């Protein structure tokens, strides 16, 4: 039990030191990038805050790399100090020595999806908002709520908020739709309600529409006009609407199931978000597979020049698993394979193969 606690504490400390090293390195790199982009428009304090807001998403992306490097660093240290040799001499097999690191890895994975994921989502949204404020440019945004579909389009001249009860899969055909146009100062100028709205090049084509001018002193209803067909200029494209769903990583994992349900109710395909949800749930297993690969090639006593070869082999295998996981994610998002298979198959297969390799090394 004392040995398990020692291995657990040492692995946790190594992981935190590796994580801290990446934190400082990525913060400096991002700060230099923000200085290059906005150095003349913001103070160093504002840019540092911007970098700190962008940092969690970067760290989240390299967490598997941090895990494998921490594993390699720990087991190389144990091997060079002959602690693994002494552990085996005391009757502890390699698999029993891995129990504590496995438990620590699963705890880290659980904390990652339960706490770190919502932090990344919140900081990513704040980073985008502050970055947009510094750029001071018009934008197009889409969101799904219980009240239906919401879009925003605009430029330096005006902003238009669009609400629709239903839509097609790519968001280019809206039903029961309302357009509200505002000036840059925030005052409303026009309201339009229509049965349908179809996005074409450079404009929305509305059918059975009624428009109310809101920037006049007289009663809006008295000045209202009806149109069988009405064209409303638009800066949106079908690709922009699809992209406006944003990266699923911007949605906390606790809110993702409800968001997927709202997408499906609004008429959108939620395959991408379903795959992302399963990928997040499989994160502890993926981190565990990275840890086992790193341990399998570095926990034996190293002699001569074999250390570099073993470390390189472990890192290359981990990168291969990472790309395989990304490839499976793409297949899942395209509907080629089920979401659960895309998320869980690569890490579980890697765990099984690595455990088999360890058993072969230990027991022949």
PDB file of N, CA and C in Angstrom, residues 64-115:
ATOM      1  N   UNK A  64      -3.350  15.120 -23.943  1.00  0.00           N
ATOM      2  CA  UNK A  64      -2.785  13.772 -24.165  1.00  0.00           C
ATOM      3  C   UNK A  64      -1.265  13.786 -24.291  1.00  0.00           C
ATOM      4  N   UNK A  65      -0.693  14.798 -24.940  1.00  0.00           N
ATOM      5  CA  UNK A  65       0.762  14.898 -25.041  1.00  0.00           C
ATOM      6  C   UNK A  65       1.389  15.100 -23.675  1.00  0.00           C
ATOM      7  N   UNK A  66       0.761  15.945 -22.853  1.00  0.00           N
ATOM      8  CA  UNK A  66       1.263  16.153 -21.491  1.00  0.00           C
ATOM      9  C   UNK A  66       1.247  14.839 -20.719  1.00  0.00           C
ATOM     10  N   UNK A  67       0.195  14.051 -20.899  1.00  0.00           N
ATOM     11  CA  UNK A  67       0.083  12.782 -20.183  1.00  0.00           C
ATOM     12  C   UNK A  67       1.203  11.818 -20.566  1.00  0.00           C
ATOM     13  N   UNK A  68       1.455  11.676 -21.859  1.00  0.00           N
ATOM     14  CA  UNK A  68       2.476  10.711 -22.274  1.00  0.00           C
ATOM     15  C   UNK A  68       3.876  11.195 -21.879  1.00  0.00           C
ATOM     16  N   UNK A  69       4.141  12.502 -21.955  1.00  0.00           N
ATOM     17  CA  UNK A  69       5.449  13.011 -21.550  1.00  0.00           C
ATOM     18  C   UNK A  69       5.657  12.851 -20.046  1.00  0.00           C
ATOM     19  N   UNK A  70       4.611  13.080 -19.257  1.00  0.00           N
ATOM     20  CA  UNK A  70       4.718  12.880 -17.815  1.00  0.00           C
ATOM     21  C   UNK A  70       4.975  11.411 -17.485  1.00  0.00           C
ATOM     22  N   UNK A  71       4.307  10.513 -18.203  1.00  0.00           N
ATOM     23  CA  UNK A  71       4.517   9.076 -17.979  1.00  0.00           C
ATOM     24  C   UNK A  71       5.945   8.674 -18.309  1.00  0.00           C
ATOM     25  N   UNK A  72       6.440   9.132 -19.464  1.00  0.00           N
ATOM     26  CA  UNK A  72       7.813   8.803 -19.859  1.00  0.00           C
ATOM     27  C   UNK A  72       8.820   9.349 -18.856  1.00  0.00           C
ATOM     28  N   UNK A  73       8.608  10.596 -18.420  1.00  0.00           N
ATOM     29  CA  UNK A  73       9.532  11.198 -17.459  1.00  0.00           C
ATOM     30  C   UNK A  73       9.552  10.422 -16.147  1.00  0.00           C
ATOM     31  N   UNK A  74       8.388  10.004 -15.676  1.00  0.00           N
ATOM     32  CA  UNK A  74       8.329   9.297 -14.401  1.00  0.00           C
ATOM     33  C   UNK A  74       9.015   7.932 -14.483  1.00  0.00           C
ATOM     34  N   UNK A  75       8.659   7.135 -15.498  1.00  0.00           N
ATOM     35  CA  UNK A  75       9.189   5.769 -15.545  1.00  0.00           C
ATOM     36  C   UNK A  75      10.653   5.738 -15.950  1.00  0.00           C
ATOM     37  N   UNK A  76      11.106   6.722 -16.728  1.00  0.00           N
ATOM     38  CA  UNK A  76      12.543   6.795 -16.982  1.00  0.00           C
ATOM     39  C   UNK A  76      13.300   7.098 -15.698  1.00  0.00           C
ATOM     40  N   UNK A  77      12.740   7.988 -14.874  1.00  0.00           N
ATOM     41  CA  UNK A  77      13.363   8.286 -13.591  1.00  0.00           C
ATOM     42  C   UNK A  77      13.410   7.080 -12.680  1.00  0.00           C
ATOM     43  N   UNK A  78      12.309   6.309 -12.650  1.00  0.00           N
ATOM     44  CA  UNK A  78      12.280   5.112 -11.812  1.00  0.00           C
ATOM     45  C   UNK A  78      13.252   4.058 -12.319  1.00  0.00           C
ATOM     46  N   UNK A  79      13.368   3.944 -13.643  1.00  0.00           N
ATOM     47  CA  UNK A  79      14.276   2.934 -14.206  1.00  0.00           C
ATOM     48  C   UNK A  79      15.728   3.301 -13.973  1.00  0.00           C
ATOM     49  N   UNK A  80      16.065   4.576 -14.164  1.00  0.00           N
ATOM     50  CA  UNK A  80      17.457   4.995 -14.004  1.00  0.00           C
ATOM     51  C   UNK A  80      17.902   4.920 -12.551  1.00  0.00           C
ATOM     52  N   UNK A  81      16.966   5.124 -11.619  1.00  0.00           N
ATOM     53  CA  UNK A  81      17.312   5.010 -10.199  1.00  0.00           C
ATOM     54  C   UNK A  81      17.184   3.576  -9.692  1.00  0.00           C
ATOM     55  N   UNK A  82      16.879   2.653 -10.617  1.00  0.00           N
ATOM     56  CA  UNK A  82      16.734   1.217 -10.298  1.00  0.00           C
ATOM     57  C   UNK A  82      15.576   0.942  -9.344  1.00  0.00           C
ATOM     58  N   UNK A  83      14.663   1.887  -9.166  1.00  0.00           N
ATOM     59  CA  UNK A  83      13.512   1.657  -8.293  1.00  0.00           C
ATOM     60  C   UNK A  83      12.575   0.601  -8.872  1.00  0.00           C
ATOM     61  N   UNK A  84      12.472   0.542 -10.218  1.00  0.00           N
ATOM     62  CA  UNK A  84      11.641  -0.497 -10.815  1.00  0.00           C
ATOM     63  C   UNK A  84      12.276  -1.872 -10.636  1.00  0.00           C
ATOM     64  N   UNK A  85      13.619  -1.923 -10.668  1.00  0.00           N
ATOM     65  CA  UNK A  85      14.302  -3.196 -10.432  1.00  0.00           C
ATOM     66  C   UNK A  85      14.051  -3.680  -9.008  1.00  0.00           C
ATOM     67  N   UNK A  86      14.143  -2.770  -8.058  1.00  0.00           N
ATOM     68  CA  UNK A  86      13.886  -3.128  -6.664  1.00  0.00           C
ATOM     69  C   UNK A  86      12.426  -3.552  -6.479  1.00  0.00           C
ATOM     70  N   UNK A  87      11.508  -2.872  -7.170  1.00  0.00           N
ATOM     71  CA  UNK A  87      10.090  -3.212  -7.074  1.00  0.00           C
ATOM     72  C   UNK A  87       9.839  -4.625  -7.576  1.00  0.00           C
ATOM     73  N   UNK A  88      10.457  -4.976  -8.714  1.00  0.00           N
ATOM     74  CA  UNK A  88      10.307  -6.335  -9.227  1.00  0.00           C
ATOM     75  C   UNK A  88      10.955  -7.353  -8.288  1.00  0.00           C
ATOM     76  N   UNK A  89      12.123  -6.987  -7.720  1.00  0.00           N
ATOM     77  CA  UNK A  89      12.798  -7.905  -6.794  1.00  0.00           C
ATOM     78  C   UNK A  89      11.969  -8.157  -5.539  1.00  0.00           C
ATOM     79  N   UNK A  90      11.124  -7.187  -5.186  1.00  0.00           N
ATOM     80  CA  UNK A  90      10.257  -7.355  -4.010  1.00  0.00           C
ATOM     81  C   UNK A  90       9.007  -8.167  -4.329  1.00  0.00           C
ATOM     82  N   UNK A  91       8.902  -8.622  -5.577  1.00  0.00           N
ATOM     83  CA  UNK A  91       7.774  -9.469  -5.944  1.00  0.00           C
ATOM     84  C   UNK A  91       6.610  -8.729  -6.576  1.00  0.00           C
ATOM     85  N   UNK A  92       6.801  -7.454  -6.913  1.00  0.00           N
ATOM     86  CA  UNK A  92       5.736  -6.672  -7.554  1.00  0.00           C
ATOM     87  C   UNK A  92       5.917  -6.720  -9.068  1.00  0.00           C
ATOM     88  N   UNK A  93       4.905  -7.177  -9.775  1.00  0.00           N
ATOM     89  CA  UNK A  93       4.984  -7.219 -11.230  1.00  0.00           C
ATOM     90  C   UNK A  93       4.769  -5.820 -11.804  1.00  0.00           C
ATOM     91  N   UNK A  94       5.045  -5.702 -13.098  1.00  0.00           N
ATOM     92  CA  UNK A  94       4.868  -4.406 -13.758  1.00  0.00           C
ATOM     93  C   UNK A  94       3.409  -3.972 -13.730  1.00  0.00           C
ATOM     94  N   UNK A  95       2.489  -4.906 -13.933  1.00  0.00           N
ATOM     95  CA  UNK A  95       1.071  -4.546 -13.947  1.00  0.00           C
ATOM     96  C   UNK A  95       0.616  -4.045 -12.585  1.00  0.00           C
ATOM     97  N   UNK A  96       1.131  -4.654 -11.506  1.00  0.00           N
ATOM     98  CA  UNK A  96       0.764  -4.180 -10.173  1.00  0.00           C
ATOM     99  C   UNK A  96       1.367  -2.804  -9.908  1.00  0.00           C
ATOM    100  N   UNK A  97       2.565  -2.554 -10.463  1.00  0.00           N
ATOM    101  CA  UNK A  97       3.167  -1.231 -10.296  1.00  0.00           C
ATOM    102  C   UNK A  97       2.396  -0.160 -11.050  1.00  0.00           C
ATOM    103  N   UNK A  98       1.624  -0.575 -12.057  1.00  0.00           N
ATOM    104  CA  UNK A  98       0.861   0.382 -12.858  1.00  0.00           C
ATOM    105  C   UNK A  98      -0.493   0.732 -12.245  1.00  0.00           C
ATOM    106  N   UNK A  99      -0.882   0.035 -11.190  1.00  0.00           N
ATOM    107  CA  UNK A  99      -2.219   0.266 -10.621  1.00  0.00           C
ATOM    108  C   UNK A  99      -2.386   1.721 -10.177  1.00  0.00           C
ATOM    109  N   UNK A 100      -1.396   2.241  -9.449  1.00  0.00           N
ATOM    110  CA  UNK A 100      -1.509   3.614  -8.945  1.00  0.00           C
ATOM    111  C   UNK A 100      -1.522   4.642 -10.073  1.00  0.00           C
ATOM    112  N   UNK A 101      -0.599   4.584 -11.060  1.00  0.00           N
ATOM    113  CA  UNK A 101      -0.692   5.519 -12.172  1.00  0.00           C
ATOM    114  C   UNK A 101      -1.999   5.418 -12.946  1.00  0.00           C
ATOM    115  N   UNK A 102      -2.534   4.211 -13.070  1.00  0.00           N
ATOM    116  CA  UNK A 102      -3.824   4.057 -13.764  1.00  0.00           C
ATOM    117  C   UNK A 102      -4.926   4.793 -13.014  1.00  0.00           C
ATOM    118  N   UNK A 103      -4.951   4.633 -11.695  1.00  0.00           N
ATOM    119  CA  UNK A 103      -5.984   5.306 -10.899  1.00  0.00           C
ATOM    120  C   UNK A 103      -5.836   6.820 -10.989  1.00  0.00           C
ATOM    121  N   UNK A 104      -4.588   7.311 -10.895  1.00  0.00           N
ATOM    122  CA  UNK A 104      -4.351   8.758 -10.999  1.00  0.00           C
ATOM    123  C   UNK A 104      -4.768   9.269 -12.370  1.00  0.00           C
ATOM    124  N   UNK A 105      -4.467   8.509 -13.420  1.00  0.00           N
ATOM    125  CA  UNK A 105      -4.854   8.923 -14.772  1.00  0.00           C
ATOM    126  C   UNK A 105      -6.367   9.010 -14.916  1.00  0.00           C
ATOM    127  N   UNK A 106      -7.082   8.038 -14.389  1.00  0.00           N
ATOM    128  CA  UNK A 106      -8.546   8.062 -14.466  1.00  0.00           C
ATOM    129  C   UNK A 106      -9.117   9.236 -13.676  1.00  0.00           C
ATOM    130  N   UNK A 107      -8.499   9.557 -12.541  1.00  0.00           N
ATOM    131  CA  UNK A 107      -8.952  10.713 -11.761  1.00  0.00           C
ATOM    132  C   UNK A 107      -8.719  11.998 -12.565  1.00  0.00           C
ATOM    133  N   UNK A 108      -7.550  12.102 -13.189  1.00  0.00           N
ATOM    134  CA  UNK A 108      -7.263  13.281 -14.016  1.00  0.00           C
ATOM    135  C   UNK A 108      -8.266  13.371 -15.162  1.00  0.00           C
ATOM    136  N   UNK A 109      -8.581  12.236 -15.782  1.00  0.00           N
ATOM    137  CA  UNK A 109      -9.564  12.234 -16.858  1.00  0.00           C
ATOM    138  C   UNK A 109     -10.940  12.658 -16.385  1.00  0.00           C
ATOM    139  N   UNK A 110     -11.336  12.189 -15.198  1.00  0.00           N
ATOM    140  CA  UNK A 110     -12.627  12.597 -14.654  1.00  0.00           C
ATOM    141  C   UNK A 110     -12.685  14.085 -14.356  1.00  0.00           C
ATOM    142  N   UNK A 111     -11.604  14.616 -13.766  1.00  0.00           N
ATOM    143  CA  UNK A 111     -11.547  16.056 -13.493  1.00  0.00           C
ATOM    144  C   UNK A 111     -11.569  16.843 -14.799  1.00  0.00           C
ATOM    145  N   UNK A 112     -10.931  16.290 -15.828  1.00  0.00           N
ATOM    146  CA  UNK A 112     -10.871  16.971 -17.117  1.00  0.00           C
ATOM    147  C   UNK A 112     -12.258  17.192 -17.699  1.00  0.00           C
ATOM    148  N   UNK A 113     -13.081  16.143 -17.728  1.00  0.00           N
ATOM    149  CA  UNK A 113     -14.397  16.289 -18.353  1.00  0.00           C
ATOM    150  C   UNK A 113     -15.399  16.948 -17.410  1.00  0.00           C
ATOM    151  N   UNK A 114     -15.201  16.822 -16.106  1.00  0.00           N
ATOM    152  CA  UNK A 114     -16.166  17.386 -15.169  1.00  0.00           C
ATOM    153  C   UNK A 114     -15.928  18.855 -14.876  1.00  0.00           C
ATOM    154  N   UNK A 115     -14.673  19.281 -14.847  1.00  0.00           N
ATOM    155  CA  UNK A 115     -14.352  20.653 -14.454  1.00  0.00           C
ATOM    156  C   UNK A 115     -13.600  21.421 -15.533  1.00  0.00           C
TER     157      UNK A 115
END
